[in-house]
mmCIF file of C-alpha atoms in Angstrom:
data_model
loop_
_atom_site.group_PDB
_atom_site.id
_atom_site.type_symbol
_atom_site.label_atom_id
_atom_site.label_comp_id
_atom_site.label_asym_id
_atom_site.label_seq_id
_atom_site.Cartn_x
_atom_site.Cartn_y
_atom_site.Cartn_z
ATOM 1 C CA MET A 1 -64.373 -47.280 33.707
ATOM 2 C CA SER A 2 -67.051 -46.460 36.252
ATOM 3 C CA LEU A 3 -69.146 -43.327 35.814
ATOM 4 C CA PRO A 4 -71.352 -42.772 38.873
ATOM 5 C CA ARG A 5 -74.837 -41.390 38.304
ATOM 6 C CA ARG A 6 -74.286 -38.582 40.795
ATOM 7 C CA ALA A 7 -71.384 -37.267 38.697
ATOM 8 C CA LEU A 8 -73.697 -37.053 35.700
ATOM 9 C CA LEU A 9 -76.495 -35.297 37.522
ATOM 10 C CA ALA A 10 -74.244 -32.881 39.418
ATOM 11 C CA SER A 11 -73.461 -30.724 36.388
ATOM 12 C CA PRO A 12 -76.057 -28.743 34.435
ATOM 13 C CA ALA A 13 -73.736 -28.461 31.444
ATOM 14 C CA LEU A 14 -72.530 -31.847 30.248
ATOM 15 C CA ALA A 15 -71.704 -30.258 26.917
ATOM 16 C CA ALA A 16 -68.742 -28.522 28.582
ATOM 17 C CA TRP A 17 -65.582 -30.540 28.092
ATOM 18 C CA PRO A 18 -63.520 -31.687 31.075
ATOM 19 C CA ALA A 19 -60.507 -29.583 31.985
ATOM 20 C CA GLY A 20 -58.242 -32.574 31.425
ATOM 21 C CA ALA A 21 -59.414 -33.184 27.854
ATOM 22 C CA GLN A 22 -56.481 -33.529 25.480
ATOM 23 C CA GLY A 23 -55.893 -33.903 21.768
ATOM 24 C CA ALA A 24 -57.428 -32.482 18.637
ATOM 25 C CA ALA A 25 -61.175 -32.293 18.164
ATOM 26 C CA VAL A 26 -63.118 -34.996 16.338
ATOM 27 C CA ASP A 27 -66.187 -34.711 14.133
ATOM 28 C CA LEU A 28 -68.289 -37.100 16.207
ATOM 29 C CA LEU A 29 -68.241 -38.821 19.583
ATOM 30 C CA LEU A 30 -70.066 -42.143 19.278
ATOM 31 C CA VAL A 31 -70.921 -44.575 22.075
ATOM 32 C CA LEU A 32 -71.905 -48.047 20.922
ATOM 33 C CA ALA A 33 -74.140 -49.330 23.731
ATOM 34 C CA VAL A 34 -74.608 -53.058 23.176
ATOM 35 C CA ASP A 35 -77.057 -55.490 24.765
ATOM 36 C CA ALA A 36 -75.138 -58.025 26.895
ATOM 37 C CA SER A 37 -78.106 -59.160 28.991
ATOM 38 C CA GLY A 38 -79.022 -62.744 29.779
ATOM 39 C CA SER A 39 -81.020 -63.122 26.550
ATOM 40 C CA ILE A 40 -77.761 -63.006 24.570
ATOM 41 C CA ASP A 41 -76.046 -66.404 24.442
ATOM 42 C CA SER A 42 -72.339 -66.830 23.665
ATOM 43 C CA THR A 43 -72.888 -67.436 19.938
ATOM 44 C CA GLU A 44 -75.126 -64.387 19.574
ATOM 45 C CA PHE A 45 -72.668 -62.345 21.616
ATOM 46 C CA GLY A 46 -69.844 -63.321 19.274
ATOM 47 C CA LEU A 47 -71.920 -62.369 16.240
ATOM 48 C CA GLN A 48 -72.589 -58.937 17.795
ATOM 49 C CA ARG A 49 -68.909 -58.338 18.465
ATOM 50 C CA ASP A 50 -67.907 -59.523 14.989
ATOM 51 C CA GLY A 51 -70.554 -57.242 13.505
ATOM 52 C CA ILE A 52 -69.141 -54.227 15.309
ATOM 53 C CA ALA A 53 -65.611 -55.046 14.126
ATOM 54 C CA GLU A 54 -66.790 -55.511 10.538
ATOM 55 C CA ALA A 55 -68.756 -52.267 10.535
ATOM 56 C CA LEU A 56 -65.918 -50.164 11.945
ATOM 57 C CA THR A 57 -63.435 -51.396 9.321
ATOM 58 C CA ASN A 58 -65.815 -51.321 6.365
ATOM 59 C CA PRO A 59 -64.458 -49.107 3.537
ATOM 60 C CA ALA A 60 -67.774 -47.264 3.205
ATOM 61 C CA VAL A 61 -67.731 -46.358 6.906
ATOM 62 C CA LEU A 62 -64.106 -45.196 6.668
ATOM 63 C CA ALA A 63 -64.927 -43.134 3.581
ATOM 64 C CA ALA A 64 -67.785 -41.453 5.449
ATOM 65 C CA ILE A 65 -65.498 -40.656 8.394
ATOM 66 C CA GLN A 66 -62.751 -39.271 6.162
ATOM 67 C CA SER A 67 -65.223 -37.108 4.247
ATOM 68 C CA ARG A 68 -65.939 -35.043 7.352
ATOM 69 C CA PRO A 69 -64.124 -31.736 8.054
ATOM 70 C CA LEU A 70 -61.764 -33.210 10.680
ATOM 71 C CA GLY A 71 -61.674 -36.726 9.261
ATOM 72 C CA ALA A 72 -61.891 -38.445 12.641
ATOM 73 C CA ILE A 73 -64.408 -39.738 15.167
ATOM 74 C CA GLY A 74 -64.124 -40.998 18.726
ATOM 75 C CA VAL A 75 -65.743 -44.340 19.562
ATOM 76 C CA ALA A 76 -66.320 -46.204 22.818
ATOM 77 C CA MET A 77 -68.262 -49.352 23.632
ATOM 78 C CA VAL A 78 -70.639 -49.890 26.546
ATOM 79 C CA GLU A 79 -72.413 -53.101 27.527
ATOM 80 C CA TRP A 80 -75.757 -52.903 29.272
ATOM 81 C CA GLY A 81 -78.333 -55.068 30.958
ATOM 82 C CA THR A 82 -78.151 -54.984 34.754
ATOM 83 C CA PRO A 83 -80.072 -52.109 36.427
ATOM 84 C CA GLY A 84 -77.472 -49.448 37.228
ATOM 85 C CA GLY A 85 -74.753 -51.780 35.937
ATOM 86 C CA ALA A 86 -73.885 -50.584 32.434
ATOM 87 C CA ALA A 87 -70.146 -50.938 31.893
ATOM 88 C CA THR A 88 -67.589 -49.304 29.612
ATOM 89 C CA VAL A 89 -65.763 -52.260 28.071
ATOM 90 C CA VAL A 90 -63.716 -50.215 25.559
ATOM 91 C CA ASP A 91 -62.876 -46.632 26.466
ATOM 92 C CA TRP A 92 -62.513 -43.856 23.902
ATOM 93 C CA MET A 93 -60.506 -44.645 20.768
ATOM 94 C CA ARG A 94 -59.860 -42.266 17.881
ATOM 95 C CA VAL A 95 -60.716 -43.596 14.403
ATOM 96 C CA ALA A 96 -59.362 -41.703 11.411
ATOM 97 C CA ASP A 97 -57.916 -44.301 9.010
ATOM 98 C CA ALA A 98 -57.747 -48.022 8.317
ATOM 99 C CA ALA A 99 -55.091 -48.662 10.979
ATOM 100 C CA SER A 100 -56.960 -46.888 13.784
ATOM 101 C CA ALA A 101 -60.246 -48.502 12.702
ATOM 102 C CA GLU A 102 -58.611 -51.932 12.859
ATOM 103 C CA ALA A 103 -57.225 -51.192 16.321
ATOM 104 C CA ALA A 104 -60.684 -50.167 17.555
ATOM 105 C CA ALA A 105 -62.274 -53.200 15.911
ATOM 106 C CA ILE A 106 -59.838 -55.583 17.610
ATOM 107 C CA ALA A 107 -60.366 -53.914 20.988
ATOM 108 C CA MET A 108 -64.151 -54.139 20.666
ATOM 109 C CA ARG A 109 -64.156 -57.701 19.361
ATOM 110 C CA ASP A 110 -61.786 -59.037 22.026
ATOM 111 C CA ALA A 111 -62.819 -57.119 25.173
ATOM 112 C CA PRO A 112 -63.947 -59.402 28.036
ATOM 113 C CA ARG A 113 -67.719 -59.635 28.328
ATOM 114 C CA SER A 114 -69.180 -57.791 31.292
ATOM 115 C CA ARG A 115 -71.674 -59.399 33.678
ATOM 116 C CA GLN A 116 -75.165 -58.234 32.772
ATOM 117 C CA SER A 117 -78.784 -59.297 33.295
ATOM 118 C CA TYR A 118 -82.283 -57.962 32.553
ATOM 119 C CA ASN A 119 -82.808 -54.993 30.203
ATOM 120 C CA ALA A 120 -81.951 -51.605 31.711
ATOM 121 C CA ILE A 121 -81.709 -49.357 28.648
ATOM 122 C CA GLY A 122 -82.276 -46.132 30.581
ATOM 123 C CA ASP A 123 -79.247 -46.789 32.751
ATOM 124 C CA ALA A 124 -77.213 -47.526 29.615
ATOM 125 C CA ILE A 125 -78.169 -44.130 28.171
ATOM 126 C CA LEU A 126 -77.325 -42.447 31.468
ATOM 127 C CA HIS A 127 -73.922 -44.163 31.561
ATOM 128 C CA ALA A 128 -73.184 -43.298 27.930
ATOM 129 C CA THR A 129 -74.126 -39.652 28.512
ATOM 130 C CA ALA A 130 -71.618 -39.425 31.344
ATOM 131 C CA LEU A 131 -69.009 -41.183 29.199
ATOM 132 C CA ILE A 132 -69.449 -38.553 26.491
ATOM 133 C CA ALA A 133 -69.065 -35.791 29.088
ATOM 134 C CA ALA A 134 -65.692 -37.295 30.079
ATOM 135 C CA ALA A 135 -64.399 -37.805 26.513
ATOM 136 C CA PRO A 136 -60.782 -36.777 25.838
ATOM 137 C CA TRP A 137 -61.669 -34.763 22.719
ATOM 138 C CA PRO A 138 -64.260 -32.086 21.963
ATOM 139 C CA ALA A 139 -66.784 -32.760 19.194
ATOM 140 C CA GLU A 140 -69.650 -30.737 17.828
ATOM 141 C CA HIS A 141 -71.739 -33.887 17.358
ATOM 142 C CA ARG A 142 -72.357 -36.595 19.951
ATOM 143 C CA THR A 143 -74.350 -39.771 19.488
ATOM 144 C CA ILE A 144 -75.370 -42.794 21.551
ATOM 145 C CA ASP A 145 -76.231 -46.032 19.715
ATOM 146 C CA ILE A 146 -78.489 -48.419 21.631
ATOM 147 C CA SER A 147 -78.693 -51.913 20.124
ATOM 148 C CA GLY A 148 -80.666 -54.756 21.673
ATOM 149 C CA ASP A 149 -83.322 -57.430 21.364
ATOM 150 C CA GLY A 150 -85.685 -56.201 24.066
ATOM 151 C CA PRO A 151 -87.292 -53.070 25.530
ATOM 152 C CA ASP A 152 -86.445 -51.231 28.719
ATOM 153 C CA ILE A 153 -87.605 -53.321 31.682
ATOM 154 C CA ARG A 154 -85.832 -52.578 34.980
ATOM 155 C CA SER A 155 -83.844 -49.356 34.640
ATOM 156 C CA VAL A 156 -83.204 -47.250 37.712
ATOM 157 C CA MET A 157 -83.924 -44.300 35.400
ATOM 158 C CA PRO A 158 -86.493 -45.188 32.708
ATOM 159 C CA ALA A 159 -85.242 -45.062 29.129
ATOM 160 C CA ALA A 160 -87.433 -42.138 28.075
ATOM 161 C CA ALA A 161 -86.278 -40.000 31.018
ATOM 162 C CA ALA A 162 -82.599 -40.833 30.387
ATOM 163 C CA ARG A 163 -83.095 -40.150 26.679
ATOM 164 C CA ASP A 164 -84.600 -36.741 27.446
ATOM 165 C CA LEU A 165 -81.656 -35.918 29.699
ATOM 166 C CA ALA A 166 -79.192 -36.835 26.951
ATOM 167 C CA VAL A 167 -81.089 -34.852 24.297
ATOM 168 C CA ALA A 168 -81.166 -31.815 26.601
ATOM 169 C CA GLN A 169 -77.359 -31.949 26.537
ATOM 170 C CA GLY A 170 -77.241 -31.948 22.725
ATOM 171 C CA ILE A 171 -76.757 -35.702 22.322
ATOM 172 C CA VAL A 172 -78.588 -37.714 19.658
ATOM 173 C CA VAL A 173 -79.796 -41.186 20.683
ATOM 174 C CA ASN A 174 -80.359 -43.754 17.929
ATOM 175 C CA GLY A 175 -81.606 -47.333 18.137
ATOM 176 C CA LEU A 176 -80.926 -50.659 16.457
ATOM 177 C CA ALA A 177 -83.716 -53.149 17.163
ATOM 178 C CA ILE A 178 -82.722 -56.797 16.682
ATOM 179 C CA GLU A 179 -86.213 -58.106 16.149
ATOM 180 C CA ALA A 180 -85.996 -61.696 14.939
ATOM 181 C CA ALA A 181 -84.182 -62.674 18.140
ATOM 182 C CA SER A 182 -86.836 -60.897 20.182
ATOM 183 C CA ALA A 183 -90.274 -61.635 21.572
ATOM 184 C CA TRP A 184 -91.245 -58.198 20.198
ATOM 185 C CA ARG A 185 -91.174 -59.079 16.482
ATOM 186 C CA GLY A 186 -93.019 -57.551 13.567
ATOM 187 C CA GLY A 187 -91.922 -53.994 14.213
ATOM 188 C CA ARG A 188 -93.052 -53.974 17.846
ATOM 189 C CA LEU A 189 -89.533 -53.612 19.256
ATOM 190 C CA ALA A 190 -88.630 -50.880 16.765
ATOM 191 C CA ALA A 191 -91.797 -49.024 17.753
ATOM 192 C CA LEU A 192 -90.800 -49.211 21.415
ATOM 193 C CA TYR A 193 -87.326 -47.911 20.579
ATOM 194 C CA GLU A 194 -88.872 -45.054 18.606
ATOM 195 C CA ARG A 195 -91.029 -44.160 21.598
ATOM 196 C CA ASP A 196 -88.574 -44.626 24.478
ATOM 197 C CA VAL A 197 -85.034 -44.543 23.058
ATOM 198 C CA MET A 198 -84.810 -42.417 19.916
ATOM 199 C CA GLY A 199 -84.311 -38.701 20.424
ATOM 200 C CA GLY A 200 -82.541 -35.588 19.183
ATOM 201 C CA PRO A 201 -82.183 -33.900 15.773
ATOM 202 C CA GLY A 202 -82.175 -36.498 12.996
ATOM 203 C CA ALA A 203 -82.575 -39.439 15.382
ATOM 204 C CA PHE A 204 -83.672 -42.766 13.916
ATOM 205 C CA VAL A 205 -84.180 -46.470 14.592
ATOM 206 C CA LEU A 206 -83.036 -49.258 12.273
ATOM 207 C CA ARG A 207 -84.116 -52.901 12.381
ATOM 208 C CA ALA A 208 -81.876 -55.967 12.075
ATOM 209 C CA GLU A 209 -83.644 -59.126 10.950
ATOM 210 C CA ASP A 210 -81.440 -61.253 13.199
ATOM 211 C CA ARG A 211 -77.950 -61.234 14.677
ATOM 212 C CA LEU A 212 -76.460 -62.359 11.370
ATOM 213 C CA ASP A 213 -77.954 -59.156 9.938
ATOM 214 C CA PHE A 214 -76.437 -57.063 12.738
ATOM 215 C CA ALA A 215 -73.265 -56.130 10.787
ATOM 216 C CA ARG A 216 -75.247 -54.874 7.785
ATOM 217 C CA ALA A 217 -77.593 -52.840 9.952
ATOM 218 C CA LEU A 218 -74.799 -51.387 12.074
ATOM 219 C CA ARG A 219 -72.767 -50.509 8.985
ATOM 220 C CA ALA A 220 -75.758 -48.671 7.503
ATOM 221 C CA LYS A 221 -76.324 -46.981 10.833
ATOM 222 C CA LEU A 222 -72.735 -45.733 11.154
ATOM 223 C CA ILE A 223 -72.720 -44.346 7.625
ATOM 224 C CA ARG A 224 -76.030 -42.577 8.228
ATOM 225 C CA GLU A 225 -74.844 -41.121 11.538
ATOM 226 C CA VAL A 226 -71.651 -39.733 10.032
ATOM 227 C CA ALA A 227 -73.526 -38.439 6.975
ATOM 228 C CA LEU A 228 -76.033 -36.619 9.201
ATOM 229 C CA HIS A 229 -73.196 -34.391 10.298
ATOM 230 C CA ALA A 230 -72.420 -33.113 6.820
ATOM 231 C CA PRO A 231 -72.763 -29.314 6.512
ATOM 232 C CA GLY A 232 -76.453 -28.441 6.471
ATOM 233 C CA ALA A 233 -77.583 -32.062 6.866
ATOM 234 C CA ASN A 234 -79.503 -31.374 10.045
ATOM 235 C CA ALA A 235 -81.424 -28.504 8.515
ATOM 236 C CA ALA A 236 -83.950 -30.957 7.127
ATOM 237 C CA HIS A 237 -84.624 -32.410 10.570
ATOM 238 C CA ALA A 238 -86.688 -30.777 13.265
ATOM 239 C CA ALA A 239 -85.373 -30.978 16.793
ATOM 240 C CA GLY A 240 -86.546 -34.064 18.612
ATOM 241 C CA LYS A 241 -87.617 -37.395 17.193
ATOM 242 C CA ALA A 242 -87.465 -38.144 13.486
ATOM 243 C CA GLY A 243 -88.751 -40.753 11.082
ATOM 244 C CA PRO A 244 -90.004 -44.327 11.285
ATOM 245 C CA ALA A 245 -87.805 -47.369 11.701
ATOM 246 C CA ALA A 246 -86.154 -48.674 8.574
ATOM 247 C CA GLY A 247 -84.830 -52.082 7.734
#
């Protein structure tokens, strides 16, 4: 699925749902934007995919989803790396129960890997923002998850600018910094994600110790994101950035 940048920038109201949108509303639209750049070898890539599948089907994640008013979320997966080349590898899927979570997990685990290079996080955020605008269901809450082992390097639109554009449209952008696999260890990568990636009410960054820790961190992240949308949960958060990175 290709979402040209000009289509994103042409409309001042990305929060408006497309005329062709069908189906019942969901509680949350969530884009999992995953690092597929050249720093990710085939073993690490497999661990990332397995981590996503495990997190989506985890009973605690399903319980969080089913506790929401509509009991359903929409999820899609984007791979990023190449400047201007972020790709939707799994389009929107509705997750409401164990069967639909398993279907989404299989799709995300088995999707062919896209061709990516470098670290263009800003372009990934831009792509994910347009993907949310084209979602088939309305949702009051919309979130982009950026996970990776490096900072923004060669985006056509810098990460902070793309983040600000997404936040202006009511989208929350969260980060998952995989630090042990990174040259930016010791909290440095998480700090960069807090500065350049994280944005919106209740936004946060989590740290994964390594790719083996990815599933745990992503599971915690999904539960926290769904829980943030409980009635009144956002009242404790000021608009904009929130909180330090957590492990």
